[in-house]
Amino acid sequence: MGEVDLSVTYGAMFVGVLFATFFQGVLTLQTYLYYANFPKDHIFIKLLVACVWLLDVAHLVLISQSCYHYLVQSWGDGAALLISTQELDLHLVFVGFACFVCQCFFLSRIWNFSQRNWMLTIVLGIPCLVIFILEATISGEISRIPSVSAFDQFTGEVLSVFALAAAVDLAIAIILVWYLRQGKTSFDRSSFVVDRIVQYTVATGLATSVLAVADLIVYLATPNTFIFIAMHFSMGRLYTNALLATLNSRQKLRQALEGGGANSLASRNMAHASTGPSFAFQVNGIQTGTTTTNVHFRKANLGPSDGAYGIDDNSTIARGQGGRGNRGGFLCIDFFGTWAQLS
C-alpha cells in the first residue's frame, strides 16, 4: 500500500466504528430486556449473555482506540498511518471468539433437535472452530508485521474465514429449519409458533451469511481499502444480536401460545418425581378448553416426534385440541429456544 487514501481506509474504518457502536447499543438494549424478562433462566444462559456482551464491549473499546489513534493522535503523520496498532490486530480475536460462542449456541440447538447427533454437531462445529483459529492466526501474524498492508499477505486465510462463515451459518439455519418443519404439529397455535421460530432462524442465519459474503466480495473487489475491515467490525455483533434475539423471542412466542388464556398454564409449579437414572417433572393445571390435564414429562433424548421433554420454569407449553385417539401434542420452548412435540 503506497499513499494512503483516507476516504476508503481510515474514513471507512471510522464509519465501521459508528455502525459497530449502533449495533452495540442494540445489543445492550436486548441484554437489558433479556435479564428483565427471563430472571429464572438457567445460570449458564445468563453467563453466556453476559459473556457475549462483555466481549463486544471490549471489542468496541479496541476499535475505538484504533480509530482515535489514526484520526486524532497520528493525524498528519503519514508514516504512522501505515503502522498497524495492537488494538486493530487484537480485534480479530474478539470477533472470532464472539462468533464462535454464538455458533456453538446454535449448534447446541441442532444437537437437541437431532436427538444428540454428535456426528452432525461435530461436522458443523469443526469449521466454526477453524474460523476462530484462522482469525486468531491472522491477528498473531499481523502483529509481527506492524503494517496495515499485511492483510495482503493473508488473502487465502481471509477468504477462508468469510467463505466458511457464510457456508456454516447457512447450513445451521437450513438444518434448524428442517428439524422444525419435521416436528410441526397440526395444532393451529403451536403451528403458528413453529412458523415464527422458522422465520427467526432464517432471518438470523441469512443476516450473518449475507454479511460474510458481502465482506468476501468487498475484500476481492477493493483489496487496498479498509472497507472490508469496517464491515468486519460489525460481524461479531450481528452474531451476538442474533443470539439475544433468539432468546428474547420467547416472550412473544409465549404470548402467542397462551393466546389470552385459552391454552395457558394455570400453574407453573413443578414437582420432581424419581424415574431411575433420569428425572421427571409434573406440570399441573394445563388448561385445554374446558378440561384441566395433569401432564408428566421425563427428560430424554428426543427428536421432533418423541413424546417427552424436560422443561424449566421459563418454558411455554401449549396443548393441542385432540380428542380420543387423536394426538393433540404439546409444544415446549426451553431456555435454549428448543422445542419438542409432546404427547
mmCIF file of C-alpha atoms in Angstrom:
data_model
loop_
_atom_site.group_PDB
_atom_site.id
_atom_site.type_symbol
_atom_site.label_atom_id
_atom_site.label_comp_id
_atom_site.label_asym_id
_atom_site.label_seq_id
_atom_site.Cartn_x
_atom_site.Cartn_y
_atom_site.Cartn_z
ATOM 1 C CA MET A 1 0.000 0.000 0.000
ATOM 2 C CA GLY A 2 1.564 3.277 -1.133
ATOM 3 C CA GLU A 3 -0.042 6.636 -0.497
ATOM 4 C CA VAL A 4 -2.986 6.310 1.873
ATOM 5 C CA ASP A 5 -6.420 7.331 0.571
ATOM 6 C CA LEU A 6 -8.133 8.345 3.796
ATOM 7 C CA SER A 7 -11.663 8.168 2.390
ATOM 8 C CA VAL A 8 -11.529 4.415 1.713
ATOM 9 C CA THR A 9 -9.155 3.471 4.534
ATOM 10 C CA TYR A 10 -9.478 5.290 7.827
ATOM 11 C CA GLY A 11 -12.621 7.074 6.710
ATOM 12 C CA ALA A 12 -14.182 3.652 6.119
ATOM 13 C CA MET A 13 -12.836 2.494 9.472
ATOM 14 C CA PHE A 14 -14.498 5.458 11.195
ATOM 15 C CA VAL A 15 -17.843 4.607 9.579
ATOM 16 C CA GLY A 16 -17.332 0.996 10.652
ATOM 17 C CA VAL A 17 -16.864 2.092 14.263
ATOM 18 C CA LEU A 18 -20.080 4.123 14.058
ATOM 19 C CA PHE A 19 -22.042 1.093 12.839
ATOM 20 C CA ALA A 20 -20.418 -1.093 15.493
ATOM 21 C CA THR A 21 -21.447 1.432 18.148
ATOM 22 C CA PHE A 22 -25.025 1.367 16.869
ATOM 23 C CA PHE A 23 -25.170 -2.435 16.977
ATOM 24 C CA GLN A 24 -23.616 -2.343 20.448
ATOM 25 C CA GLY A 25 -26.487 -0.128 21.566
ATOM 26 C CA VAL A 26 -28.998 -2.587 20.128
ATOM 27 C CA LEU A 27 -27.196 -5.445 21.866
ATOM 28 C CA THR A 28 -27.213 -3.568 25.176
ATOM 29 C CA LEU A 29 -30.958 -2.996 24.898
ATOM 30 C CA GLN A 30 -31.522 -6.656 24.073
ATOM 31 C CA THR A 31 -29.356 -7.685 27.019
ATOM 32 C CA TYR A 32 -31.380 -5.488 29.376
ATOM 33 C CA LEU A 33 -34.650 -6.922 28.054
ATOM 34 C CA TYR A 34 -33.320 -10.445 28.459
ATOM 35 C CA TYR A 35 -32.423 -10.046 32.132
ATOM 36 C CA ALA A 36 -35.680 -8.183 32.790
ATOM 37 C CA ASN A 37 -37.931 -10.763 31.123
ATOM 38 C CA PHE A 38 -36.150 -14.011 31.977
ATOM 39 C CA PRO A 39 -34.860 -13.765 35.565
ATOM 40 C CA LYS A 40 -35.309 -17.507 36.124
ATOM 41 C CA ASP A 41 -33.305 -18.694 33.141
ATOM 42 C CA HIS A 42 -30.555 -21.215 33.713
ATOM 43 C CA ILE A 43 -27.389 -19.659 35.121
ATOM 44 C CA PHE A 44 -25.422 -20.960 32.127
ATOM 45 C CA ILE A 45 -27.528 -18.904 29.723
ATOM 46 C CA LYS A 46 -27.256 -15.815 31.924
ATOM 47 C CA LEU A 47 -23.473 -16.149 31.948
ATOM 48 C CA LEU A 48 -23.459 -16.716 28.193
ATOM 49 C CA VAL A 49 -25.356 -13.470 27.628
ATOM 50 C CA ALA A 50 -23.022 -11.576 29.961
ATOM 51 C CA CYS A 51 -20.008 -13.092 28.207
ATOM 52 C CA VAL A 52 -21.013 -12.069 24.683
ATOM 53 C CA TRP A 53 -21.979 -8.577 25.842
ATOM 54 C CA LEU A 54 -18.625 -8.072 27.573
ATOM 55 C CA LEU A 55 -16.770 -9.433 24.533
ATOM 56 C CA ASP A 56 -18.445 -6.887 22.305
ATOM 57 C CA VAL A 57 -17.818 -4.058 24.774
ATOM 58 C CA ALA A 58 -14.114 -4.950 24.858
ATOM 59 C CA HIS A 59 -14.070 -5.150 21.064
ATOM 60 C CA LEU A 60 -15.696 -1.721 20.765
ATOM 61 C CA VAL A 61 -13.038 -0.266 23.070
ATOM 62 C CA LEU A 62 -10.281 -1.756 20.889
ATOM 63 C CA ILE A 63 -11.583 -0.475 17.559
ATOM 64 C CA SER A 64 -12.459 2.929 19.044
ATOM 65 C CA GLN A 65 -8.922 3.258 20.362
ATOM 66 C CA SER A 66 -7.557 2.320 16.926
ATOM 67 C CA CYS A 67 -9.746 4.907 15.240
ATOM 68 C CA TYR A 68 -8.715 7.554 17.789
ATOM 69 C CA HIS A 69 -5.041 6.724 17.208
ATOM 70 C CA TYR A 70 -5.210 7.154 13.445
ATOM 71 C CA LEU A 71 -7.643 10.060 13.192
ATOM 72 C CA VAL A 72 -6.585 12.104 16.237
ATOM 73 C CA GLN A 73 -3.231 11.168 17.737
ATOM 74 C CA SER A 74 -1.482 10.472 14.405
ATOM 75 C CA TRP A 75 -3.351 12.989 12.271
ATOM 76 C CA GLY A 76 -0.990 14.433 9.657
ATOM 77 C CA ASP A 77 1.681 11.781 10.268
ATOM 78 C CA GLY A 78 1.767 9.804 7.025
ATOM 79 C CA ALA A 79 4.219 7.223 8.354
ATOM 80 C CA ALA A 80 2.067 6.468 11.413
ATOM 81 C CA LEU A 81 -0.936 5.762 9.196
ATOM 82 C CA LEU A 82 0.923 2.815 7.680
ATOM 83 C CA ILE A 83 1.599 1.159 11.039
ATOM 84 C CA SER A 84 -0.922 -1.328 12.390
ATOM 85 C CA THR A 85 -1.792 -0.896 16.061
ATOM 86 C CA GLN A 86 -2.036 -3.734 18.562
ATOM 87 C CA GLU A 87 -5.679 -2.872 19.183
ATOM 88 C CA LEU A 88 -6.504 -3.224 15.491
ATOM 89 C CA ASP A 89 -4.701 -6.565 15.338
ATOM 90 C CA LEU A 90 -6.308 -7.890 18.509
ATOM 91 C CA HIS A 91 -9.865 -7.062 17.440
ATOM 92 C CA LEU A 92 -9.823 -10.129 15.174
ATOM 93 C CA VAL A 93 -9.564 -12.427 18.190
ATOM 94 C CA PHE A 94 -12.573 -10.840 19.875
ATOM 95 C CA VAL A 95 -14.691 -11.016 16.726
ATOM 96 C CA GLY A 96 -13.665 -14.612 16.117
ATOM 97 C CA PHE A 97 -14.392 -15.719 19.669
ATOM 98 C CA ALA A 98 -17.772 -13.953 19.815
ATOM 99 C CA CYS A 99 -18.796 -15.607 16.543
ATOM 100 C CA PHE A 100 -17.594 -18.995 17.787
ATOM 101 C CA VAL A 101 -19.549 -18.728 21.047
ATOM 102 C CA CYS A 102 -22.753 -17.798 19.219
ATOM 103 C CA GLN A 103 -22.300 -20.544 16.642
ATOM 104 C CA CYS A 104 -21.864 -23.049 19.477
ATOM 105 C CA PHE A 105 -25.167 -21.849 20.922
ATOM 106 C CA PHE A 106 -26.975 -22.563 17.666
ATOM 107 C CA LEU A 107 -25.132 -25.881 17.335
ATOM 108 C CA SER A 108 -26.493 -26.829 20.763
ATOM 109 C CA ARG A 109 -29.994 -26.398 19.353
ATOM 110 C CA ILE A 110 -29.164 -28.701 16.443
ATOM 111 C CA TRP A 111 -27.756 -31.194 18.940
ATOM 112 C CA ASN A 112 -31.065 -31.131 20.823
ATOM 113 C CA PHE A 113 -33.246 -31.319 17.726
ATOM 114 C CA SER A 114 -31.247 -34.177 16.193
ATOM 115 C CA GLN A 115 -31.556 -36.473 19.231
ATOM 116 C CA ARG A 116 -27.996 -35.627 20.249
ATOM 117 C CA ASN A 117 -26.472 -36.433 16.890
ATOM 118 C CA TRP A 118 -22.812 -35.966 17.745
ATOM 119 C CA MET A 119 -21.607 -36.592 14.202
ATOM 120 C CA LEU A 120 -23.755 -33.826 12.720
ATOM 121 C CA THR A 121 -22.824 -31.429 15.509
ATOM 122 C CA ILE A 122 -19.102 -32.140 15.136
ATOM 123 C CA VAL A 123 -19.197 -31.818 11.336
ATOM 124 C CA LEU A 124 -20.718 -28.349 11.716
ATOM 125 C CA GLY A 125 -18.577 -27.465 14.724
ATOM 126 C CA ILE A 126 -15.209 -28.113 13.068
ATOM 127 C CA PRO A 127 -15.470 -25.252 10.532
ATOM 128 C CA CYS A 128 -16.685 -22.961 13.327
ATOM 129 C CA LEU A 129 -13.528 -23.750 15.278
ATOM 130 C CA VAL A 130 -11.399 -23.367 12.140
ATOM 131 C CA ILE A 131 -12.812 -19.866 11.596
ATOM 132 C CA PHE A 132 -11.803 -18.822 15.115
ATOM 133 C CA ILE A 133 -8.336 -20.351 14.709
ATOM 134 C CA LEU A 134 -7.846 -18.529 11.407
ATOM 135 C CA GLU A 135 -8.923 -15.216 12.949
ATOM 136 C CA ALA A 136 -6.508 -15.703 15.850
ATOM 137 C CA THR A 137 -3.709 -16.759 13.483
ATOM 138 C CA ILE A 138 -4.161 -13.719 11.247
ATOM 139 C CA SER A 139 -4.162 -11.496 14.334
ATOM 140 C CA GLY A 140 -0.942 -13.016 15.623
ATOM 141 C CA GLU A 141 0.850 -12.877 12.284
ATOM 142 C CA ILE A 142 -0.130 -9.278 11.547
ATOM 143 C CA SER A 143 1.084 -8.198 14.994
ATOM 144 C CA ARG A 144 4.544 -9.462 13.992
ATOM 145 C CA ILE A 145 4.395 -7.379 10.805
ATOM 146 C CA PRO A 146 3.282 -3.947 12.061
ATOM 147 C CA SER A 147 1.924 -2.760 8.749
ATOM 148 C CA VAL A 148 -1.630 -2.110 7.622
ATOM 149 C CA SER A 149 -0.750 -3.697 4.287
ATOM 150 C CA ALA A 150 -0.074 -7.040 5.988
ATOM 151 C CA PHE A 151 -3.597 -8.227 5.160
ATOM 152 C CA ASP A 152 -2.413 -8.627 1.575
ATOM 153 C CA GLN A 153 -0.200 -11.487 2.742
ATOM 154 C CA PHE A 154 -3.130 -13.464 4.163
ATOM 155 C CA THR A 155 -5.554 -13.440 1.262
ATOM 156 C CA GLY A 156 -6.175 -17.185 1.488
ATOM 157 C CA GLU A 157 -6.888 -17.074 5.211
ATOM 158 C CA VAL A 158 -9.176 -14.035 4.948
ATOM 159 C CA LEU A 159 -11.162 -15.574 2.090
ATOM 160 C CA SER A 160 -11.435 -18.839 4.034
ATOM 161 C CA VAL A 161 -12.850 -17.029 7.066
ATOM 162 C CA PHE A 162 -15.568 -15.291 5.070
ATOM 163 C CA ALA A 163 -16.427 -18.304 2.902
ATOM 164 C CA LEU A 164 -16.593 -20.730 5.839
ATOM 165 C CA ALA A 165 -18.658 -18.302 7.914
ATOM 166 C CA ALA A 166 -21.214 -17.872 5.128
ATOM 167 C CA ALA A 167 -21.434 -21.617 4.444
ATOM 168 C CA VAL A 168 -21.671 -22.699 8.091
ATOM 169 C CA ASP A 169 -24.281 -20.106 9.057
ATOM 170 C CA LEU A 170 -26.431 -21.036 6.077
ATOM 171 C CA ALA A 171 -26.065 -24.749 6.860
ATOM 172 C CA ILE A 172 -27.023 -24.231 10.515
ATOM 173 C CA ALA A 173 -30.106 -22.240 9.503
ATOM 174 C CA ILE A 174 -31.200 -24.836 6.928
ATOM 175 C CA ILE A 175 -30.762 -27.755 9.333
ATOM 176 C CA LEU A 176 -32.627 -25.982 12.132
ATOM 177 C CA VAL A 177 -35.493 -25.172 9.780
ATOM 178 C CA TRP A 178 -35.599 -28.781 8.569
ATOM 179 C CA TYR A 179 -35.928 -30.159 12.100
ATOM 180 C CA LEU A 180 -38.527 -27.562 12.987
ATOM 181 C CA ARG A 181 -40.642 -28.405 9.951
ATOM 182 C CA GLN A 182 -40.300 -32.128 10.640
ATOM 183 C CA GLY A 183 -41.871 -31.753 14.068
ATOM 184 C CA LYS A 184 -44.613 -29.306 13.127
ATOM 185 C CA THR A 185 -47.982 -30.229 14.638
ATOM 186 C CA SER A 186 -51.494 -29.760 13.272
ATOM 187 C CA PHE A 187 -52.468 -27.614 16.279
ATOM 188 C CA ASP A 188 -53.045 -24.101 14.908
ATOM 189 C CA ARG A 189 -51.437 -22.190 17.754
ATOM 190 C CA SER A 190 -48.334 -24.369 18.046
ATOM 191 C CA SER A 191 -48.074 -24.451 14.243
ATOM 192 C CA PHE A 192 -48.041 -20.654 14.255
ATOM 193 C CA VAL A 193 -45.264 -20.620 16.852
ATOM 194 C CA VAL A 194 -43.160 -23.086 14.856
ATOM 195 C CA ASP A 195 -43.594 -20.861 11.798
ATOM 196 C CA ARG A 196 -42.392 -17.883 13.826
ATOM 197 C CA ILE A 197 -39.351 -19.819 15.070
ATOM 198 C CA VAL A 198 -38.572 -20.766 11.465
ATOM 199 C CA GLN A 199 -38.770 -17.098 10.480
ATOM 200 C CA TYR A 200 -36.394 -16.075 13.294
ATOM 201 C CA THR A 201 -33.980 -18.863 12.347
ATOM 202 C CA VAL A 202 -33.941 -17.961 8.660
ATOM 203 C CA ALA A 203 -33.567 -14.241 9.394
ATOM 204 C CA THR A 204 -30.628 -14.662 11.772
ATOM 205 C CA GLY A 205 -28.899 -17.254 9.590
ATOM 206 C CA LEU A 206 -29.268 -15.201 6.427
ATOM 207 C CA ALA A 207 -28.137 -11.975 8.104
ATOM 208 C CA THR A 208 -24.772 -13.385 9.172
ATOM 209 C CA SER A 209 -24.318 -15.280 5.888
ATOM 210 C CA VAL A 210 -25.087 -12.220 3.766
ATOM 211 C CA LEU A 211 -22.618 -10.075 5.724
ATOM 212 C CA ALA A 212 -19.893 -12.722 5.333
ATOM 213 C CA VAL A 213 -20.499 -12.957 1.571
ATOM 214 C CA ALA A 214 -20.567 -9.161 1.261
ATOM 215 C CA ASP A 215 -17.297 -8.935 3.190
ATOM 216 C CA LEU A 216 -15.730 -11.516 0.875
ATOM 217 C CA ILE A 217 -16.870 -9.654 -2.251
ATOM 218 C CA VAL A 218 -15.649 -6.289 -0.941
ATOM 219 C CA TYR A 219 -12.275 -7.786 0.010
ATOM 220 C CA LEU A 220 -11.804 -9.142 -3.524
ATOM 221 C CA ALA A 221 -13.143 -6.040 -5.276
ATOM 222 C CA THR A 222 -11.313 -3.414 -3.192
ATOM 223 C CA PRO A 223 -8.235 -5.123 -1.713
ATOM 224 C CA ASN A 224 -6.341 -1.896 -0.961
ATOM 225 C CA THR A 225 -9.042 -0.388 1.215
ATOM 226 C CA PHE A 226 -10.309 -0.892 4.762
ATOM 227 C CA ILE A 227 -13.943 -1.260 3.750
ATOM 228 C CA PHE A 228 -13.897 -4.990 4.499
ATOM 229 C CA ILE A 229 -12.330 -4.258 7.896
ATOM 230 C CA ALA A 230 -15.077 -1.740 8.650
ATOM 231 C CA MET A 231 -17.712 -4.353 7.768
ATOM 232 C CA HIS A 232 -15.882 -6.940 9.850
ATOM 233 C CA PHE A 233 -16.178 -4.656 12.882
ATOM 234 C CA SER A 234 -19.915 -5.413 12.981
ATOM 235 C CA MET A 235 -19.766 -9.125 12.191
ATOM 236 C CA GLY A 236 -19.423 -10.261 15.806
ATOM 237 C CA ARG A 237 -22.305 -8.011 16.887
ATOM 238 C CA LEU A 238 -24.536 -9.462 14.204
ATOM 239 C CA TYR A 239 -23.969 -12.896 15.769
ATOM 240 C CA THR A 240 -24.487 -11.719 19.332
ATOM 241 C CA ASN A 241 -27.605 -9.767 18.410
ATOM 242 C CA ALA A 242 -28.922 -12.885 16.659
ATOM 243 C CA LEU A 243 -28.333 -14.884 19.842
ATOM 244 C CA LEU A 244 -30.129 -12.327 22.036
ATOM 245 C CA ALA A 245 -32.962 -12.005 19.512
ATOM 246 C CA THR A 246 -33.434 -15.773 19.686
ATOM 247 C CA LEU A 247 -33.603 -15.739 23.472
ATOM 248 C CA ASN A 248 -35.862 -12.688 23.685
ATOM 249 C CA SER A 249 -38.243 -14.002 21.033
ATOM 250 C CA ARG A 250 -39.583 -16.468 23.620
ATOM 251 C CA GLN A 251 -41.597 -13.632 25.160
ATOM 252 C CA LYS A 252 -43.673 -13.159 22.006
ATOM 253 C CA LEU A 253 -43.876 -16.899 21.414
ATOM 254 C CA ARG A 254 -45.185 -17.453 24.929
ATOM 255 C CA GLN A 255 -47.835 -14.784 24.392
ATOM 256 C CA ALA A 256 -48.822 -16.386 21.097
ATOM 257 C CA LEU A 257 -49.166 -19.787 22.760
ATOM 258 C CA GLU A 258 -51.147 -18.509 25.710
ATOM 259 C CA GLY A 259 -53.486 -16.565 23.454
ATOM 260 C CA GLY A 260 -55.143 -14.642 26.239
ATOM 261 C CA GLY A 261 -55.558 -17.711 28.423
ATOM 262 C CA ALA A 262 -57.130 -20.287 26.137
ATOM 263 C CA ASN A 263 -54.110 -22.510 26.364
ATOM 264 C CA SER A 264 -52.273 -21.029 29.308
ATOM 265 C CA LEU A 265 -50.653 -22.576 32.290
ATOM 266 C CA ALA A 266 -52.832 -22.367 35.371
ATOM 267 C CA SER A 267 -49.848 -23.274 37.455
ATOM 268 C CA ARG A 268 -46.125 -23.272 36.690
ATOM 269 C CA ASN A 269 -45.164 -25.236 39.798
ATOM 270 C CA MET A 270 -43.187 -28.372 39.048
ATOM 271 C CA ALA A 271 -42.673 -31.315 41.371
ATOM 272 C CA HIS A 272 -39.805 -33.736 40.902
ATOM 273 C CA ALA A 273 -40.518 -37.441 40.595
ATOM 274 C CA SER A 274 -37.949 -40.221 40.683
ATOM 275 C CA THR A 275 -37.556 -42.197 37.458
ATOM 276 C CA GLY A 276 -34.428 -44.250 37.916
ATOM 277 C CA PRO A 277 -31.386 -42.858 36.151
ATOM 278 C CA SER A 278 -33.280 -39.900 34.669
ATOM 279 C CA PHE A 279 -35.691 -37.486 36.299
ATOM 280 C CA ALA A 280 -39.187 -36.159 35.702
ATOM 281 C CA PHE A 281 -41.340 -33.093 36.149
ATOM 282 C CA GLN A 282 -45.030 -32.852 36.850
ATOM 283 C CA VAL A 283 -46.836 -29.845 35.442
ATOM 284 C CA ASN A 284 -50.277 -29.305 36.938
ATOM 285 C CA GLY A 285 -53.238 -27.419 35.600
ATOM 286 C CA ILE A 286 -52.774 -27.077 31.851
ATOM 287 C CA GLN A 287 -55.974 -25.508 30.617
ATOM 288 C CA THR A 288 -57.332 -27.140 27.436
ATOM 289 C CA GLY A 289 -60.745 -25.769 26.588
ATOM 290 C CA THR A 290 -62.965 -26.826 29.485
ATOM 291 C CA THR A 291 -60.712 -29.521 30.905
ATOM 292 C CA THR A 292 -57.595 -29.427 33.007
ATOM 293 C CA THR A 293 -54.940 -32.058 32.436
ATOM 294 C CA ASN A 294 -52.042 -33.207 34.585
ATOM 295 C CA VAL A 295 -49.073 -33.988 32.395
ATOM 296 C CA HIS A 296 -45.849 -35.759 33.295
ATOM 297 C CA PHE A 297 -42.612 -35.065 31.479
ATOM 298 C CA ARG A 298 -39.405 -37.023 31.676
ATOM 299 C CA LYS A 299 -36.010 -35.902 30.426
ATOM 300 C CA ALA A 300 -34.927 -37.951 27.440
ATOM 301 C CA ASN A 301 -33.087 -37.945 24.145
ATOM 302 C CA LEU A 302 -35.719 -36.562 21.816
ATOM 303 C CA GLY A 303 -36.458 -35.957 18.212
ATOM 304 C CA PRO A 304 -39.301 -33.926 16.784
ATOM 305 C CA SER A 305 -41.750 -36.830 17.136
ATOM 306 C CA ASP A 306 -40.773 -38.109 20.575
ATOM 307 C CA GLY A 307 -43.146 -37.863 23.454
ATOM 308 C CA ALA A 308 -41.355 -36.193 26.347
ATOM 309 C CA TYR A 309 -39.045 -33.382 27.220
ATOM 310 C CA GLY A 310 -37.741 -31.758 30.395
ATOM 311 C CA ILE A 311 -38.596 -28.106 30.829
ATOM 312 C CA ASP A 312 -37.576 -25.252 33.058
ATOM 313 C CA ASP A 313 -39.593 -22.570 34.799
ATOM 314 C CA ASN A 314 -39.447 -20.291 31.781
ATOM 315 C CA SER A 315 -40.783 -22.853 29.323
ATOM 316 C CA THR A 316 -44.009 -22.365 27.438
ATOM 317 C CA ILE A 317 -46.431 -25.203 26.779
ATOM 318 C CA ALA A 318 -49.497 -25.388 24.573
ATOM 319 C CA ARG A 319 -51.984 -28.241 24.454
ATOM 320 C CA GLY A 320 -53.481 -29.435 21.176
ATOM 321 C CA GLN A 321 -57.236 -29.799 20.826
ATOM 322 C CA GLY A 322 -57.108 -33.542 20.134
ATOM 323 C CA GLY A 323 -59.867 -35.928 21.045
ATOM 324 C CA ARG A 324 -59.653 -39.615 21.997
ATOM 325 C CA GLY A 325 -57.120 -41.350 19.830
ATOM 326 C CA ASN A 326 -56.080 -38.067 18.265
ATOM 327 C CA ARG A 327 -52.573 -36.875 19.021
ATOM 328 C CA GLY A 328 -53.108 -33.292 20.084
ATOM 329 C CA GLY A 329 -49.491 -32.658 21.046
ATOM 330 C CA PHE A 330 -47.651 -30.123 23.156
ATOM 331 C CA LEU A 331 -45.114 -27.541 22.200
ATOM 332 C CA CYS A 332 -42.303 -26.836 24.624
ATOM 333 C CA ILE A 333 -39.811 -23.994 24.304
ATOM 334 C CA ASP A 334 -36.969 -24.287 26.787
ATOM 335 C CA PHE A 335 -34.211 -21.810 27.653
ATOM 336 C CA PHE A 336 -32.288 -22.734 24.507
ATOM 337 C CA GLY A 337 -35.297 -21.844 22.372
ATOM 338 C CA THR A 338 -35.600 -25.580 21.764
ATOM 339 C CA TRP A 339 -38.966 -27.160 21.124
ATOM 340 C CA ALA A 340 -40.327 -30.682 21.008
ATOM 341 C CA GLN A 341 -43.692 -32.185 20.226
ATOM 342 C CA LEU A 342 -45.139 -33.885 23.281
ATOM 343 C CA SER A 343 -47.979 -36.348 23.614
#
